[in-house]
């Protein structure tokens, strides 16, 4: 994929009669996308980021030295030694040190009862403290959220139905929900530009990771070409062709509300839905906005069969590609790049 994309960038660069005639955005995605730090926090919603787990208030008799009140086989998380992501797992509440009495939920690993409910790997950004009530052995607990400065620039799907639109972020409903997620892409997305060296370096920074939410990748690709926040791209000249190439293994496995055919923990259930259904909605919306969509299904060894969601998402049957070897990625992106550049010359 890196080789193929680098070759595509070279082809597009060479097709530019003038600097800026062709511009490219890159959107690495898993269940999330990582925003460049230069975007700041405008348009970011930290409501979920700073929230405690649902129904997680510790009992009054739990304090320093007590057993962790959470269990993986009941709520899907345990306790850690402190609020920082990556803190060690503990079975008892710290009784000394900086985090004396802090009750910190661990990463959600996806167990409820005896049922494995999916690989969420979601961090809770904060802890409950423990304040002794007089001379008793009971405590009051207050949730202390981590500073938003600990945010890793990862965001998840927007509130429905803004998750399938290119509406500019202007309020809580349209803002992008912050999340520190274990599977956030290592490479940040990059808006439209024609700095071919930076684009190539971005491709080289990509690494495979995490679960797959094709709708979030498609939404950010669409927004990269949309006037206004968060990218604020320059106005496109008349007769500019807007094109998205979506490459994936074709299997949507997880989004903000749904994972692998099973329901997530209760705090995720406000809008439980199937990822494929969200994808159908956004594909139709993007095409209705006169954006051409090429879709590439990488089904190594042909074990999965056809990808209906990617096939339906393509602008027409000729723009859907079903690949069974990694080498075909190079020839396919070259074919698409040739079509794009020929279209540019014709116009």
mmCIF file of C-alpha atoms in Angstrom:
data_model
loop_
_atom_site.group_PDB
_atom_site.id
_atom_site.type_symbol
_atom_site.label_atom_id
_atom_site.label_comp_id
_atom_site.label_asym_id
_atom_site.label_seq_id
_atom_site.Cartn_x
_atom_site.Cartn_y
_atom_site.Cartn_z
ATOM 1 C CA UNK A 1 0.000 0.000 0.000
ATOM 2 C CA UNK A 2 2.819 2.438 0.822
ATOM 3 C CA UNK A 3 4.560 1.693 -2.472
ATOM 4 C CA UNK A 4 1.324 2.019 -4.438
ATOM 5 C CA UNK A 5 0.328 5.280 -2.772
ATOM 6 C CA UNK A 6 3.761 6.814 -3.266
ATOM 7 C CA UNK A 7 3.611 5.917 -6.957
ATOM 8 C CA UNK A 8 0.122 7.415 -7.201
ATOM 9 C CA UNK A 9 1.361 10.655 -5.642
ATOM 10 C CA UNK A 10 4.162 10.812 -8.216
ATOM 11 C CA UNK A 11 1.677 10.266 -11.041
ATOM 12 C CA UNK A 12 -0.621 13.009 -9.752
ATOM 13 C CA UNK A 13 2.309 15.381 -9.212
ATOM 14 C CA UNK A 14 3.475 14.878 -12.786
ATOM 15 C CA UNK A 15 -0.051 15.605 -14.037
ATOM 16 C CA UNK A 16 0.006 19.111 -12.558
ATOM 17 C CA UNK A 17 0.706 21.651 -15.272
ATOM 18 C CA UNK A 18 0.800 24.308 -12.559
ATOM 19 C CA UNK A 19 1.492 24.011 -8.841
ATOM 20 C CA UNK A 20 -1.771 23.329 -7.041
ATOM 21 C CA UNK A 21 -3.658 22.033 -10.096
ATOM 22 C CA UNK A 22 -3.854 18.705 -8.269
ATOM 23 C CA UNK A 23 -4.148 18.543 -4.489
ATOM 24 C CA UNK A 24 -4.360 15.519 -2.199
ATOM 25 C CA UNK A 25 -5.601 14.833 1.331
ATOM 26 C CA UNK A 26 -4.689 11.664 3.252
ATOM 27 C CA UNK A 27 -6.955 10.086 5.880
ATOM 28 C CA UNK A 28 -5.570 7.087 7.805
ATOM 29 C CA UNK A 29 -8.429 5.568 9.805
ATOM 30 C CA UNK A 30 -9.262 2.721 12.175
ATOM 31 C CA UNK A 31 -12.268 3.162 14.463
ATOM 32 C CA UNK A 32 -10.912 6.661 14.869
ATOM 33 C CA UNK A 33 -8.842 9.242 13.072
ATOM 34 C CA UNK A 34 -5.972 11.247 14.544
ATOM 35 C CA UNK A 35 -6.123 14.997 13.936
ATOM 36 C CA UNK A 36 -2.971 17.054 13.408
ATOM 37 C CA UNK A 37 -2.045 18.971 16.533
ATOM 38 C CA UNK A 38 -2.125 22.184 14.483
ATOM 39 C CA UNK A 39 -5.932 21.955 14.452
ATOM 40 C CA UNK A 40 -6.041 22.740 18.175
ATOM 41 C CA UNK A 41 -9.229 22.072 20.127
ATOM 42 C CA UNK A 42 -11.717 24.206 18.207
ATOM 43 C CA UNK A 43 -14.639 22.005 17.195
ATOM 44 C CA UNK A 44 -13.687 19.253 19.667
ATOM 45 C CA UNK A 45 -16.233 17.924 22.176
ATOM 46 C CA UNK A 46 -14.655 16.671 25.420
ATOM 47 C CA UNK A 47 -17.936 15.526 27.027
ATOM 48 C CA UNK A 48 -17.242 11.797 26.616
ATOM 49 C CA UNK A 49 -13.509 12.257 27.091
ATOM 50 C CA UNK A 50 -13.871 13.604 30.634
ATOM 51 C CA UNK A 51 -16.865 11.475 31.687
ATOM 52 C CA UNK A 52 -16.790 8.702 34.263
ATOM 53 C CA UNK A 53 -18.043 5.232 33.311
ATOM 54 C CA UNK A 54 -21.782 4.833 33.599
ATOM 55 C CA UNK A 55 -22.971 3.700 37.055
ATOM 56 C CA UNK A 56 -19.379 3.533 38.332
ATOM 57 C CA UNK A 57 -19.661 5.462 41.634
ATOM 58 C CA UNK A 58 -17.688 3.411 44.197
ATOM 59 C CA UNK A 59 -19.485 2.267 47.375
ATOM 60 C CA UNK A 60 -18.992 4.426 50.467
ATOM 61 C CA UNK A 61 -16.951 1.724 52.220
ATOM 62 C CA UNK A 62 -14.325 1.634 49.435
ATOM 63 C CA UNK A 63 -11.182 3.698 50.034
ATOM 64 C CA UNK A 64 -7.383 3.403 50.319
ATOM 65 C CA UNK A 65 -6.350 -0.249 50.577
ATOM 66 C CA UNK A 66 -9.808 -1.575 49.623
ATOM 67 C CA UNK A 67 -10.289 -4.123 46.886
ATOM 68 C CA UNK A 68 -10.978 -2.668 43.468
ATOM 69 C CA UNK A 69 -14.773 -2.266 43.161
ATOM 70 C CA UNK A 70 -14.728 -3.082 39.435
ATOM 71 C CA UNK A 71 -14.213 -6.449 37.750
ATOM 72 C CA UNK A 72 -13.512 -7.349 34.152
ATOM 73 C CA UNK A 73 -16.147 -10.078 34.143
ATOM 74 C CA UNK A 74 -18.906 -7.733 35.316
ATOM 75 C CA UNK A 75 -18.300 -4.280 33.834
ATOM 76 C CA UNK A 76 -15.423 -4.861 31.406
ATOM 77 C CA UNK A 77 -12.721 -2.937 33.300
ATOM 78 C CA UNK A 78 -10.729 -3.072 36.536
ATOM 79 C CA UNK A 79 -8.564 -0.539 38.420
ATOM 80 C CA UNK A 80 -5.209 1.082 37.740
ATOM 81 C CA UNK A 81 -2.541 2.690 39.918
ATOM 82 C CA UNK A 82 -3.211 6.183 38.569
ATOM 83 C CA UNK A 83 -5.102 8.250 36.016
ATOM 84 C CA UNK A 84 -2.540 8.182 33.195
ATOM 85 C CA UNK A 85 -3.163 5.930 30.212
ATOM 86 C CA UNK A 86 -0.823 2.991 30.584
ATOM 87 C CA UNK A 87 -0.860 2.956 34.417
ATOM 88 C CA UNK A 88 -0.407 -0.525 35.833
ATOM 89 C CA UNK A 89 -3.406 -2.651 36.766
ATOM 90 C CA UNK A 90 -4.000 -3.078 40.501
ATOM 91 C CA UNK A 91 -6.338 -5.213 42.570
ATOM 92 C CA UNK A 92 -6.449 -2.801 45.532
ATOM 93 C CA UNK A 93 -6.867 0.963 45.789
ATOM 94 C CA UNK A 94 -3.521 2.775 46.361
ATOM 95 C CA UNK A 95 -3.049 3.574 50.076
ATOM 96 C CA UNK A 96 -0.057 5.918 49.726
ATOM 97 C CA UNK A 97 1.712 8.195 47.305
ATOM 98 C CA UNK A 98 0.349 10.752 44.859
ATOM 99 C CA UNK A 99 -2.766 8.714 44.083
ATOM 100 C CA UNK A 100 -3.616 7.634 47.633
ATOM 101 C CA UNK A 101 -7.299 6.640 47.578
ATOM 102 C CA UNK A 102 -7.701 7.181 43.837
ATOM 103 C CA UNK A 103 -10.085 4.707 42.195
ATOM 104 C CA UNK A 104 -9.140 4.736 38.518
ATOM 105 C CA UNK A 105 -11.032 2.651 35.919
ATOM 106 C CA UNK A 106 -8.772 0.703 33.602
ATOM 107 C CA UNK A 107 -9.015 0.458 29.848
ATOM 108 C CA UNK A 108 -12.253 -1.226 28.699
ATOM 109 C CA UNK A 109 -11.311 -4.625 27.344
ATOM 110 C CA UNK A 110 -14.762 -5.803 26.452
ATOM 111 C CA UNK A 111 -16.082 -8.323 28.973
ATOM 112 C CA UNK A 112 -19.509 -8.285 30.571
ATOM 113 C CA UNK A 113 -20.406 -11.245 32.716
ATOM 114 C CA UNK A 114 -19.006 -14.286 30.943
ATOM 115 C CA UNK A 115 -19.522 -12.773 27.477
ATOM 116 C CA UNK A 116 -16.716 -11.195 25.492
ATOM 117 C CA UNK A 117 -18.373 -8.121 24.010
ATOM 118 C CA UNK A 118 -15.711 -6.832 21.670
ATOM 119 C CA UNK A 119 -12.321 -5.197 21.578
ATOM 120 C CA UNK A 120 -13.141 -1.682 22.745
ATOM 121 C CA UNK A 121 -9.814 -0.728 24.333
ATOM 122 C CA UNK A 122 -11.282 2.591 25.417
ATOM 123 C CA UNK A 123 -9.576 4.720 28.075
ATOM 124 C CA UNK A 124 -11.428 6.544 30.835
ATOM 125 C CA UNK A 125 -9.632 9.804 31.497
ATOM 126 C CA UNK A 126 -9.891 10.291 35.231
ATOM 127 C CA UNK A 127 -10.373 8.754 38.672
ATOM 128 C CA UNK A 128 -12.590 8.966 41.733
ATOM 129 C CA UNK A 129 -10.915 10.309 44.858
ATOM 130 C CA UNK A 130 -11.643 9.066 48.382
ATOM 131 C CA UNK A 131 -12.388 11.582 51.154
ATOM 132 C CA UNK A 132 -12.940 10.073 54.599
ATOM 133 C CA UNK A 133 -16.201 10.995 56.307
ATOM 134 C CA UNK A 134 -15.145 12.181 59.806
ATOM 135 C CA UNK A 135 -13.706 9.358 61.871
ATOM 136 C CA UNK A 136 -15.750 6.687 60.114
ATOM 137 C CA UNK A 137 -14.462 4.069 57.706
ATOM 138 C CA UNK A 138 -16.646 5.480 54.920
ATOM 139 C CA UNK A 139 -15.708 7.862 52.125
ATOM 140 C CA UNK A 140 -17.233 10.288 49.663
ATOM 141 C CA UNK A 141 -16.061 10.006 46.057
ATOM 142 C CA UNK A 142 -15.776 12.689 43.405
ATOM 143 C CA UNK A 143 -14.809 12.081 39.776
ATOM 144 C CA UNK A 144 -11.641 14.003 38.866
ATOM 145 C CA UNK A 145 -11.215 14.173 35.096
ATOM 146 C CA UNK A 146 -7.807 14.356 33.476
ATOM 147 C CA UNK A 147 -6.843 17.633 31.857
ATOM 148 C CA UNK A 148 -7.865 17.855 28.218
ATOM 149 C CA UNK A 149 -4.166 18.474 27.536
ATOM 150 C CA UNK A 150 -3.729 14.684 27.874
ATOM 151 C CA UNK A 151 -5.831 14.203 24.724
ATOM 152 C CA UNK A 152 -3.919 12.361 21.984
ATOM 153 C CA UNK A 153 -5.760 14.177 19.122
ATOM 154 C CA UNK A 154 -7.868 11.112 18.413
ATOM 155 C CA UNK A 155 -11.578 11.537 17.596
ATOM 156 C CA UNK A 156 -14.455 9.128 17.063
ATOM 157 C CA UNK A 157 -17.741 9.299 15.123
ATOM 158 C CA UNK A 158 -19.856 12.406 15.553
ATOM 159 C CA UNK A 159 -23.350 12.350 17.008
ATOM 160 C CA UNK A 160 -25.812 10.813 14.567
ATOM 161 C CA UNK A 161 -26.760 11.945 11.977
ATOM 162 C CA UNK A 162 -23.806 14.313 11.724
ATOM 163 C CA UNK A 163 -21.571 11.229 11.500
ATOM 164 C CA UNK A 164 -22.721 10.859 7.886
ATOM 165 C CA UNK A 165 -22.491 14.525 6.868
ATOM 166 C CA UNK A 166 -19.877 17.154 6.086
ATOM 167 C CA UNK A 167 -21.557 19.762 8.311
ATOM 168 C CA UNK A 168 -19.042 22.199 9.788
ATOM 169 C CA UNK A 169 -18.546 21.886 13.580
ATOM 170 C CA UNK A 170 -20.406 24.739 15.290
ATOM 171 C CA UNK A 171 -21.866 23.236 18.504
ATOM 172 C CA UNK A 172 -21.738 20.162 20.722
ATOM 173 C CA UNK A 173 -23.868 18.076 18.361
ATOM 174 C CA UNK A 174 -21.709 18.831 15.334
ATOM 175 C CA UNK A 175 -18.329 18.844 17.117
ATOM 176 C CA UNK A 176 -15.929 15.901 16.969
ATOM 177 C CA UNK A 177 -15.854 13.750 20.155
ATOM 178 C CA UNK A 178 -12.369 13.410 21.639
ATOM 179 C CA UNK A 179 -11.183 9.960 22.641
ATOM 180 C CA UNK A 180 -7.904 8.466 23.807
ATOM 181 C CA UNK A 181 -8.173 5.139 22.044
ATOM 182 C CA UNK A 182 -5.701 2.276 22.055
ATOM 183 C CA UNK A 183 -6.102 1.768 18.309
ATOM 184 C CA UNK A 184 -5.907 5.385 17.139
ATOM 185 C CA UNK A 185 -3.927 5.600 13.862
ATOM 186 C CA UNK A 186 -0.240 6.391 14.321
ATOM 187 C CA UNK A 187 -0.324 8.870 11.432
ATOM 188 C CA UNK A 188 -2.439 12.016 11.639
ATOM 189 C CA UNK A 189 -4.698 12.925 8.732
ATOM 190 C CA UNK A 190 -3.512 15.578 6.303
ATOM 191 C CA UNK A 191 -5.727 18.131 4.570
ATOM 192 C CA UNK A 192 -5.624 19.094 0.886
ATOM 193 C CA UNK A 193 -2.185 20.238 -0.215
ATOM 194 C CA UNK A 194 0.382 19.816 -2.960
ATOM 195 C CA UNK A 195 3.534 19.479 -0.886
ATOM 196 C CA UNK A 196 4.439 16.155 -2.428
ATOM 197 C CA UNK A 197 7.342 15.545 -0.049
ATOM 198 C CA UNK A 198 5.125 15.966 3.013
ATOM 199 C CA UNK A 199 2.458 13.744 1.465
ATOM 200 C CA UNK A 200 4.999 10.993 0.829
ATOM 201 C CA UNK A 201 6.364 11.306 4.371
ATOM 202 C CA UNK A 202 2.802 10.979 5.683
ATOM 203 C CA UNK A 203 2.356 7.736 3.762
ATOM 204 C CA UNK A 204 5.630 6.395 5.153
ATOM 205 C CA UNK A 205 4.453 7.168 8.711
ATOM 206 C CA UNK A 206 1.394 4.915 8.429
ATOM 207 C CA UNK A 207 1.229 1.634 10.349
ATOM 208 C CA UNK A 208 -1.564 -0.956 10.556
ATOM 209 C CA UNK A 209 -3.563 -0.907 13.771
ATOM 210 C CA UNK A 210 -7.023 -1.204 15.237
ATOM 211 C CA UNK A 211 -10.506 -2.073 14.071
ATOM 212 C CA UNK A 212 -12.230 -0.761 10.945
ATOM 213 C CA UNK A 213 -14.812 2.025 10.670
ATOM 214 C CA UNK A 214 -14.969 2.950 6.989
ATOM 215 C CA UNK A 215 -17.651 5.641 7.493
ATOM 216 C CA UNK A 216 -15.345 7.795 9.645
ATOM 217 C CA UNK A 217 -12.604 7.620 7.020
ATOM 218 C CA UNK A 218 -15.071 8.530 4.296
ATOM 219 C CA UNK A 219 -16.507 11.430 6.308
ATOM 220 C CA UNK A 220 -13.089 12.993 6.890
ATOM 221 C CA UNK A 221 -12.122 12.531 3.242
ATOM 222 C CA UNK A 222 -15.302 14.372 2.306
ATOM 223 C CA UNK A 223 -14.714 17.131 4.853
ATOM 224 C CA UNK A 224 -11.178 17.665 3.544
ATOM 225 C CA UNK A 225 -12.801 18.983 0.349
ATOM 226 C CA UNK A 226 -15.559 20.952 2.118
ATOM 227 C CA UNK A 227 -15.355 24.693 2.645
ATOM 228 C CA UNK A 228 -15.149 25.903 6.239
ATOM 229 C CA UNK A 229 -13.982 24.200 9.425
ATOM 230 C CA UNK A 230 -12.165 22.115 10.340
ATOM 231 C CA UNK A 231 -9.835 22.136 7.280
ATOM 232 C CA UNK A 232 -10.765 25.501 5.751
ATOM 233 C CA UNK A 233 -9.465 24.554 2.303
ATOM 234 C CA UNK A 234 -9.143 27.250 -0.365
ATOM 235 C CA UNK A 235 -12.088 27.650 -2.709
ATOM 236 C CA UNK A 236 -11.814 25.113 -5.524
ATOM 237 C CA UNK A 237 -11.720 26.503 -9.060
ATOM 238 C CA UNK A 238 -14.696 25.915 -11.338
ATOM 239 C CA UNK A 239 -14.789 22.492 -13.016
ATOM 240 C CA UNK A 240 -12.576 20.943 -10.336
ATOM 241 C CA UNK A 241 -13.129 17.202 -10.017
ATOM 242 C CA UNK A 242 -13.484 15.991 -6.421
ATOM 243 C CA UNK A 243 -12.480 12.355 -6.000
ATOM 244 C CA UNK A 244 -12.218 9.979 -3.043
ATOM 245 C CA UNK A 245 -10.310 6.695 -3.195
ATOM 246 C CA UNK A 246 -11.384 4.452 -0.300
ATOM 247 C CA UNK A 247 -9.183 1.409 0.299
ATOM 248 C CA UNK A 248 -10.019 -1.141 2.982
ATOM 249 C CA UNK A 249 -10.433 -4.828 3.692
ATOM 250 C CA UNK A 250 -14.161 -4.218 3.210
ATOM 251 C CA UNK A 251 -15.242 -5.366 6.646
ATOM 252 C CA UNK A 252 -16.656 -2.744 9.013
ATOM 253 C CA UNK A 253 -15.934 -4.138 12.459
ATOM 254 C CA UNK A 254 -16.500 -1.288 14.914
ATOM 255 C CA UNK A 255 -17.665 2.283 15.281
ATOM 256 C CA UNK A 256 -18.568 4.470 18.243
ATOM 257 C CA UNK A 257 -21.709 2.470 18.975
ATOM 258 C CA UNK A 258 -21.273 -1.016 17.628
ATOM 259 C CA UNK A 259 -18.672 -3.762 17.427
ATOM 260 C CA UNK A 260 -18.459 -7.049 15.572
ATOM 261 C CA UNK A 261 -22.111 -8.074 15.807
ATOM 262 C CA UNK A 262 -22.410 -7.605 19.580
ATOM 263 C CA UNK A 263 -23.442 -4.699 21.748
ATOM 264 C CA UNK A 264 -20.884 -2.616 23.659
ATOM 265 C CA UNK A 265 -21.051 -1.648 27.352
ATOM 266 C CA UNK A 266 -24.065 0.433 28.448
ATOM 267 C CA UNK A 267 -22.341 3.805 28.095
ATOM 268 C CA UNK A 268 -21.961 3.139 24.372
ATOM 269 C CA UNK A 269 -25.595 2.226 23.785
ATOM 270 C CA UNK A 270 -27.159 5.671 23.361
ATOM 271 C CA UNK A 271 -27.105 5.117 19.595
ATOM 272 C CA UNK A 272 -26.397 1.452 18.916
ATOM 273 C CA UNK A 273 -26.461 0.686 15.206
ATOM 274 C CA UNK A 274 -24.854 -1.374 12.488
ATOM 275 C CA UNK A 275 -21.719 0.129 10.920
ATOM 276 C CA UNK A 276 -22.661 -0.978 7.400
ATOM 277 C CA UNK A 277 -25.923 0.949 7.648
ATOM 278 C CA UNK A 278 -24.032 4.136 8.539
ATOM 279 C CA UNK A 279 -21.718 3.523 5.604
ATOM 280 C CA UNK A 280 -24.565 3.221 3.124
ATOM 281 C CA UNK A 281 -25.904 6.569 4.331
ATOM 282 C CA UNK A 282 -22.635 8.452 3.999
ATOM 283 C CA UNK A 283 -21.751 6.890 0.649
ATOM 284 C CA UNK A 284 -25.061 8.085 -0.766
ATOM 285 C CA UNK A 285 -24.564 11.551 0.728
ATOM 286 C CA UNK A 286 -21.054 11.913 -0.702
ATOM 287 C CA UNK A 287 -22.152 10.840 -4.184
ATOM 288 C CA UNK A 288 -25.140 13.193 -4.005
ATOM 289 C CA UNK A 289 -22.603 15.994 -3.459
ATOM 290 C CA UNK A 290 -21.062 15.146 -6.866
ATOM 291 C CA UNK A 291 -17.942 13.560 -5.409
ATOM 292 C CA UNK A 292 -16.640 10.581 -7.387
ATOM 293 C CA UNK A 293 -15.857 7.544 -5.209
ATOM 294 C CA UNK A 294 -13.445 4.753 -6.123
ATOM 295 C CA UNK A 295 -13.483 1.803 -3.716
ATOM 296 C CA UNK A 296 -10.793 -0.852 -3.393
ATOM 297 C CA UNK A 297 -11.502 -4.071 -1.521
ATOM 298 C CA UNK A 298 -8.312 -5.845 -0.424
ATOM 299 C CA UNK A 299 -9.383 -9.433 0.252
ATOM 300 C CA UNK A 300 -6.065 -11.252 0.505
ATOM 301 C CA UNK A 301 -6.306 -14.831 -0.812
ATOM 302 C CA UNK A 302 -9.970 -14.255 -1.683
ATOM 303 C CA UNK A 303 -11.235 -15.668 1.617
ATOM 304 C CA UNK A 304 -14.038 -13.145 2.272
ATOM 305 C CA UNK A 305 -15.774 -12.907 -1.095
ATOM 306 C CA UNK A 306 -17.331 -9.730 -2.415
ATOM 307 C CA UNK A 307 -17.680 -6.565 -0.294
ATOM 308 C CA UNK A 308 -21.239 -5.395 -0.828
ATOM 309 C CA UNK A 309 -20.756 -2.149 1.105
ATOM 310 C CA UNK A 310 -17.728 -1.098 -0.939
ATOM 311 C CA UNK A 311 -19.332 -2.184 -4.181
ATOM 312 C CA UNK A 312 -22.450 -0.155 -3.416
ATOM 313 C CA UNK A 313 -20.341 2.811 -2.320
ATOM 314 C CA UNK A 314 -18.484 3.169 -5.621
ATOM 315 C CA UNK A 315 -19.841 5.769 -8.028
ATOM 316 C CA UNK A 316 -20.355 3.075 -10.673
ATOM 317 C CA UNK A 317 -19.355 -0.594 -11.139
ATOM 318 C CA UNK A 318 -16.167 0.347 -13.023
ATOM 319 C CA UNK A 319 -14.907 2.167 -9.928
ATOM 320 C CA UNK A 320 -15.047 -0.853 -7.611
ATOM 321 C CA UNK A 321 -11.979 -3.106 -7.421
ATOM 322 C CA UNK A 322 -11.834 -6.518 -5.736
ATOM 323 C CA UNK A 323 -8.218 -7.492 -5.023
ATOM 324 C CA UNK A 324 -6.915 -10.804 -3.738
ATOM 325 C CA UNK A 325 -3.158 -10.091 -3.649
ATOM 326 C CA UNK A 326 -1.199 -7.198 -2.171
ATOM 327 C CA UNK A 327 0.628 -6.662 -5.462
ATOM 328 C CA UNK A 328 -2.655 -5.776 -7.138
ATOM 329 C CA UNK A 329 -2.832 -2.620 -4.991
ATOM 330 C CA UNK A 330 0.029 -1.140 -7.036
ATOM 331 C CA UNK A 331 -1.541 -1.846 -10.432
ATOM 332 C CA UNK A 332 -5.000 -0.742 -9.242
ATOM 333 C CA UNK A 333 -3.912 2.631 -7.840
ATOM 334 C CA UNK A 334 -1.878 3.162 -11.024
ATOM 335 C CA UNK A 335 -4.989 2.434 -13.097
ATOM 336 C CA UNK A 336 -7.102 4.832 -11.012
ATOM 337 C CA UNK A 337 -4.407 7.508 -11.147
ATOM 338 C CA UNK A 338 -4.234 7.189 -14.920
ATOM 339 C CA UNK A 339 -8.008 7.603 -15.183
ATOM 340 C CA UNK A 340 -7.909 10.681 -12.939
ATOM 341 C CA UNK A 341 -5.113 12.348 -14.871
ATOM 342 C CA UNK A 342 -6.751 11.602 -18.217
ATOM 343 C CA UNK A 343 -9.962 13.157 -16.885
ATOM 344 C CA UNK A 344 -8.013 16.267 -15.879
ATOM 345 C CA UNK A 345 -6.422 16.598 -19.332
ATOM 346 C CA UNK A 346 -9.807 16.129 -21.008
ATOM 347 C CA UNK A 347 -11.339 18.922 -18.932
#
